CSV table of C-alpha atoms and ligand atoms in Angstrom, one decimal:
chain,number,residue,atom,x,y,z
V,1,UNK,CA,25.6,5.0,-12.8
V,2,UNK,CA,23.7,1.7,-12.0
V,3,UNK,CA,25.7,1.3,-8.8
V,4,UNK,CA,25.0,4.9,-7.7
V,5,UNK,CA,21.3,4.6,-8.5
V,6,UNK,CA,21.0,1.4,-6.5
V,7,UNK,CA,22.8,2.7,-3.5
V,8,UNK,CA,20.8,5.9,-3.6
V,9,UNK,CA,17.5,4.0,-3.5
V,10,UNK,CA,18.7,1.5,-0.9
V,11,UNK,CA,20.0,4.2,1.5
V,12,UNK,CA,16.4,5.5,2.0
V,13,UNK,CA,14.7,2.1,2.1
V,14,UNK,CA,13.1,1.1,5.5
V,15,UNK,CA,14.5,-2.2,6.8
V,16,UNK,CA,11.3,-4.1,6.2
V,17,UNK,CA,11.1,-3.3,2.5
V,18,UNK,CA,12.7,-5.5,-0.2
V,19,UNK,CA,14.0,-4.1,-3.4
V,20,UNK,CA,13.4,-6.0,-6.7
V,21,UNK,CA,15.6,-4.6,-9.4
V,22,UNK,CA,13.5,-4.8,-12.6
V,23,UNK,CA,16.0,-5.6,-15.4
V,24,UNK,CA,13.6,-6.4,-18.3
V,25,UNK,CA,15.0,-5.5,-21.7
V,26,UNK,CA,18.4,-4.7,-20.1
V,27,UNK,CA,21.6,-6.5,-21.2
V,28,UNK,CA,23.3,-9.0,-18.9
V,29,UNK,CA,26.2,-6.6,-18.4
V,30,UNK,CA,23.8,-4.2,-16.6
V,31,UNK,CA,22.5,-6.9,-14.3
V,32,UNK,CA,26.1,-7.9,-13.6
V,33,UNK,CA,26.9,-4.3,-12.6
V,34,UNK,CA,24.0,-4.3,-10.2
V,35,UNK,CA,25.0,-7.7,-8.9
V,36,UNK,CA,28.5,-6.4,-8.3
V,37,UNK,CA,27.0,-3.6,-6.3
V,38,UNK,CA,25.3,-6.1,-4.0
V,39,UNK,CA,21.9,-6.6,-5.6
V,40,UNK,CA,20.6,-10.2,-5.6
V,41,UNK,CA,16.9,-9.9,-6.5
V,42,UNK,CA,16.0,-9.3,-10.1
V,43,UNK,CA,12.6,-9.0,-11.7
V,44,UNK,CA,11.8,-9.9,-15.3
V,45,UNK,CA,8.5,-9.8,-17.2
V,46,UNK,CA,9.2,-12.3,-19.9
V,47,UNK,CA,9.9,-16.0,-19.1
V,48,UNK,CA,12.2,-16.6,-22.0
V,49,UNK,CA,14.3,-13.6,-21.2
V,50,UNK,CA,14.6,-14.6,-17.5
V,51,UNK,CA,15.6,-18.1,-18.5
V,52,UNK,CA,18.4,-16.8,-20.8
V,53,UNK,CA,19.7,-14.4,-18.1
V,54,UNK,CA,19.5,-17.1,-15.4
V,55,UNK,CA,21.7,-19.4,-17.5
V,56,UNK,CA,24.6,-16.9,-17.7
V,57,UNK,CA,24.5,-15.0,-14.4
V,58,UNK,CA,25.6,-16.0,-10.9
V,59,UNK,CA,23.5,-18.8,-9.3
V,60,UNK,CA,22.8,-17.0,-6.1
V,61,UNK,CA,20.5,-14.5,-7.8
V,62,UNK,CA,16.9,-14.7,-6.8
V,63,UNK,CA,14.7,-14.4,-9.9
V,64,UNK,CA,11.2,-12.9,-9.6
V,65,UNK,CA,8.7,-13.1,-12.4
V,66,UNK,CA,6.7,-9.9,-12.4
V,67,UNK,CA,5.0,-10.0,-15.8
V,68,UNK,CA,1.7,-11.3,-17.0
V,69,UNK,CA,2.0,-15.1,-17.2
V,70,UNK,CA,1.3,-17.4,-20.1
V,71,UNK,CA,0.5,-20.8,-18.6
V,72,UNK,CA,2.2,-22.7,-21.3
V,73,UNK,CA,5.6,-21.1,-20.5
V,74,UNK,CA,5.6,-21.7,-16.7
V,75,UNK,CA,7.5,-25.0,-17.2
V,76,UNK,CA,10.6,-23.2,-18.4
V,77,UNK,CA,11.1,-21.3,-15.1
V,78,UNK,CA,9.7,-23.8,-12.7
V,79,UNK,CA,13.1,-25.2,-11.7
V,80,UNK,CA,14.5,-21.9,-10.4
V,81,UNK,CA,12.0,-19.0,-10.1
V,82,UNK,CA,12.0,-17.6,-6.6
V,83,UNK,CA,8.7,-15.7,-6.6
V,84,UNK,CA,6.0,-15.2,-9.1
V,85,UNK,CA,4.2,-11.8,-8.6
V,86,UNK,CA,1.6,-11.7,-11.3
V,87,UNK,CA,-0.8,-14.6,-10.8
V,88,UNK,CA,-4.2,-13.4,-12.0
V,89,UNK,CA,-6.0,-16.7,-12.8
V,90,UNK,CA,-6.7,-19.8,-10.8
V,91,UNK,CA,-5.8,-21.8,-13.8
V,92,UNK,CA,-2.3,-20.3,-13.7
V,93,UNK,CA,-1.9,-21.4,-10.1
V,94,UNK,CA,-2.8,-24.9,-11.0
V,95,UNK,CA,-0.2,-24.9,-13.8
V,96,UNK,CA,2.5,-23.5,-11.5
V,97,UNK,CA,1.5,-26.3,-9.0
V,98,UNK,CA,1.8,-28.9,-11.7
V,99,UNK,CA,5.2,-27.7,-12.9
V,100,UNK,CA,6.6,-27.2,-9.3
V,101,UNK,CA,5.6,-30.8,-8.5
V,102,UNK,CA,7.8,-32.1,-11.3
V,103,UNK,CA,10.8,-30.4,-9.7
V,104,UNK,CA,9.6,-31.4,-6.2
V,105,UNK,CA,9.7,-27.8,-5.0
V,106,UNK,CA,7.2,-25.3,-3.6
V,107,UNK,CA,6.9,-22.1,-5.6
V,108,UNK,CA,6.0,-18.9,-3.8
V,109,UNK,CA,3.3,-16.8,-5.5
V,110,UNK,CA,1.7,-13.4,-5.1
V,111,UNK,CA,-1.9,-12.9,-6.3
V,112,UNK,CA,-2.2,-9.8,-8.4
V,113,UNK,CA,-5.1,-7.6,-7.4
V,114,UNK,CA,-6.5,-5.0,-9.7
V,115,UNK,CA,-6.3,-1.7,-7.9
V,116,UNK,CA,-6.0,0.6,-10.9
V,117,UNK,CA,-8.9,2.2,-12.6
V,118,UNK,CA,-7.3,1.6,-16.0
V,119,UNK,CA,-8.8,-1.0,-18.2
V,120,UNK,CA,-5.5,-2.4,-19.2
V,121,UNK,CA,-4.2,-3.7,-15.9
V,122,UNK,CA,-4.6,-7.3,-14.9
V,123,UNK,CA,-5.6,-8.8,-11.6
V,124,UNK,CA,-8.3,-10.3,-9.4
V,125,UNK,CA,-11.0,-8.2,-7.9
V,126,UNK,CA,-11.2,-8.0,-4.1
V,127,UNK,CA,-14.2,-10.3,-4.1
V,128,UNK,CA,-12.4,-12.9,-6.3
V,129,UNK,CA,-9.4,-12.8,-3.8
V,130,UNK,CA,-11.7,-13.6,-0.9
V,131,UNK,CA,-13.3,-16.4,-2.9
V,132,UNK,CA,-10.0,-18.0,-3.9
V,133,UNK,CA,-8.4,-17.8,-0.5
V,134,UNK,CA,-11.3,-19.6,1.1
V,135,UNK,CA,-11.7,-22.2,-1.6
V,136,UNK,CA,-11.2,-25.9,-1.2
V,137,UNK,CA,-9.4,-26.1,-4.6
V,138,UNK,CA,-6.7,-23.9,-3.3
V,139,UNK,CA,-6.0,-26.1,-0.4
V,140,UNK,CA,-5.3,-29.0,-2.8
V,141,UNK,CA,-2.4,-27.2,-4.4
V,142,UNK,CA,0.5,-28.5,-2.4
V,143,UNK,CA,3.4,-27.2,-4.5
V,144,UNK,CA,2.5,-23.5,-4.4
V,145,UNK,CA,2.4,-21.1,-1.5
V,146,UNK,CA,0.5,-17.8,-1.6
V,147,UNK,CA,2.8,-15.4,0.3
V,148,UNK,CA,1.1,-12.1,-0.5
V,149,UNK,CA,-0.4,-9.7,-3.0
V,150,UNK,CA,0.9,-7.6,-5.9
V,151,UNK,CA,-0.7,-4.5,-7.2
V,152,UNK,CA,0.0,-1.9,-9.9
V,153,UNK,CA,-1.4,1.5,-9.4
V,154,UNK,CA,-2.8,3.7,-12.2
V,155,UNK,CA,-0.2,5.6,-14.2
V,156,UNK,CA,-0.9,9.0,-12.9
V,157,UNK,CA,0.6,12.0,-11.1
V,158,UNK,CA,-2.5,12.3,-8.9
V,159,UNK,CA,-1.1,11.5,-5.5
V,160,UNK,CA,-4.5,11.1,-3.9
V,161,UNK,CA,-5.6,8.6,-6.4
V,162,UNK,CA,-2.4,6.6,-6.0
V,163,UNK,CA,-2.8,6.7,-2.2
V,164,UNK,CA,-6.4,5.4,-2.5
V,165,UNK,CA,-5.3,2.5,-4.7
V,166,UNK,CA,-2.4,1.5,-2.4
V,167,UNK,CA,-4.6,1.7,0.7
V,168,UNK,CA,-7.2,-0.5,-0.9
V,169,UNK,CA,-4.6,-3.2,-1.3
V,170,UNK,CA,-3.1,-2.6,2.1
V,171,UNK,CA,-6.5,-3.0,3.7
V,172,UNK,CA,-7.2,-6.2,1.9
V,173,UNK,CA,-3.8,-7.5,2.8
V,174,UNK,CA,-4.2,-6.8,6.5
V,175,UNK,CA,-7.7,-8.2,6.6
V,176,UNK,CA,-6.8,-11.5,4.8
V,177,UNK,CA,-3.6,-11.8,6.9
V,178,UNK,CA,-5.7,-12.0,10.1
V,179,UNK,CA,-8.3,-14.4,8.7
V,180,UNK,CA,-6.4,-16.7,6.3
V,181,UNK,CA,-3.6,-19.0,7.3
V,182,UNK,CA,-3.3,-22.4,5.9
V,183,UNK,CA,-0.5,-24.7,4.9
V,184,UNK,CA,-0.1,-23.1,1.5
V,185,UNK,CA,-1.2,-19.6,2.3
V,186,UNK,CA,0.6,-17.3,4.6
V,187,UNK,CA,0.4,-13.6,3.6
V,188,UNK,CA,3.7,-11.8,4.3
V,189,UNK,CA,4.5,-9.8,1.2
V,190,UNK,CA,2.8,-6.7,-0.2
V,191,UNK,CA,4.4,-5.9,-3.6
V,192,UNK,CA,3.6,-2.4,-4.7
V,193,UNK,CA,5.5,0.6,-5.9
V,194,UNK,CA,7.6,1.2,-9.0
V,195,UNK,CA,10.1,4.0,-10.0
V,196,UNK,CA,7.4,6.7,-10.2
V,197,UNK,CA,5.5,5.9,-7.1
V,198,UNK,CA,7.5,3.7,-4.7
V,199,UNK,CA,7.9,6.3,-1.8
V,200,UNK,CA,4.1,6.7,-1.7
V,201,UNK,CA,3.7,2.9,-1.9
V,202,UNK,CA,6.0,2.4,1.1
V,203,UNK,CA,4.2,5.1,3.0
V,204,UNK,CA,1.1,3.1,2.4
V,205,UNK,CA,2.4,-0.3,3.6
V,206,UNK,CA,4.4,-1.8,0.7
V,207,UNK,CA,7.0,-4.4,1.8
V,208,UNK,CA,8.4,-5.0,-1.7
V,209,UNK,CA,9.1,-2.5,-4.4
V,210,UNK,CA,9.8,-3.2,-8.1
V,211,UNK,CA,12.1,-0.6,-9.5
V,212,UNK,CA,13.4,-0.6,-13.0
V,213,UNK,CA,14.1,2.7,-14.8
V,214,UNK,CA,15.3,4.5,-11.6
V,215,UNK,CA,18.1,1.9,-11.4
V,216,UNK,CA,18.9,1.0,-15.0
V,217,UNK,CA,17.7,4.1,-16.9
V,218,UNK,CA,14.9,4.3,-19.4
V,219,UNK,CA,14.0,1.2,-21.4
V,220,UNK,CA,14.2,1.0,-25.2
V,221,UNK,CA,11.5,-1.1,-26.7
V,222,UNK,CA,12.4,-2.0,-30.2
K,1,LIG,C1,8.4,-2.7,-15.7
K,1,LIG,C2,7.7,-3.0,-14.4
K,1,LIG,C3,8.1,-2.4,-13.2
K,1,LIG,C4,9.2,-1.4,-13.1
K,1,LIG,O1,8.8,-0.2,-13.7
K,1,LIG,P1,9.7,1.1,-13.6
K,1,LIG,O2,8.8,2.2,-13.8
K,1,LIG,O3,10.8,1.1,-14.7
K,1,LIG,O4,10.3,1.1,-12.2
K,1,LIG,C5,7.5,-2.8,-12.0
K,1,LIG,N1,6.5,-3.7,-12.0
K,1,LIG,C6,6.1,-4.3,-13.2
K,1,LIG,C7,4.9,-5.3,-13.1
K,1,LIG,C8,6.6,-4.0,-14.4
K,1,LIG,O5,6.2,-4.6,-15.5
């Protein structure tokens, strides 16, 4: 089924939208099945789990860290992670920079913006984003590159609310894209949309969707 699910989603995807297959909690065999069907970008939300899967799966996979980050674990993925979606503290950016430097590579990052009304979701406010992007401290981080924003909408069926949240992020993205371009900041990616809301996210400007259960089935948290 994984192959069919993947192909079904990809058939309807606009050419400018990248699909991240969110494989958290799923066994390596499931990822291999998606790989065999052509998928090369996988998203995980736990660093240790991503490291373990990276070790045993083909080396041309691009690994995206989509979860909330613990600074002390960044070092375990710094040698190979392809894109970090969930940066929500300046301190974390500094740690990513430090670890990337050790491997002499630049790590692409997305800043997570809080668009949901729920208390539980992480992320910077719009004001904080503007402050960070214009700060001197950011310019000093030579081993990271800010390539866009990530957002998680409220878990709701209310289409109008979802649309408002996606548009908030899209508007911020377009504005900052026009005004901010430095050596380590070039906004190109807008990561929003999951299994339940990705068509709406795409309609509102998403260029990268993170889809798990619609590809791999429901997750079993033990
Ligand atoms: C789990 C997760 C997803 C995928 O969720 P689905 O509803 O299974 O598609 C997307 N983004 C983040 C940040 C996640 O943690």
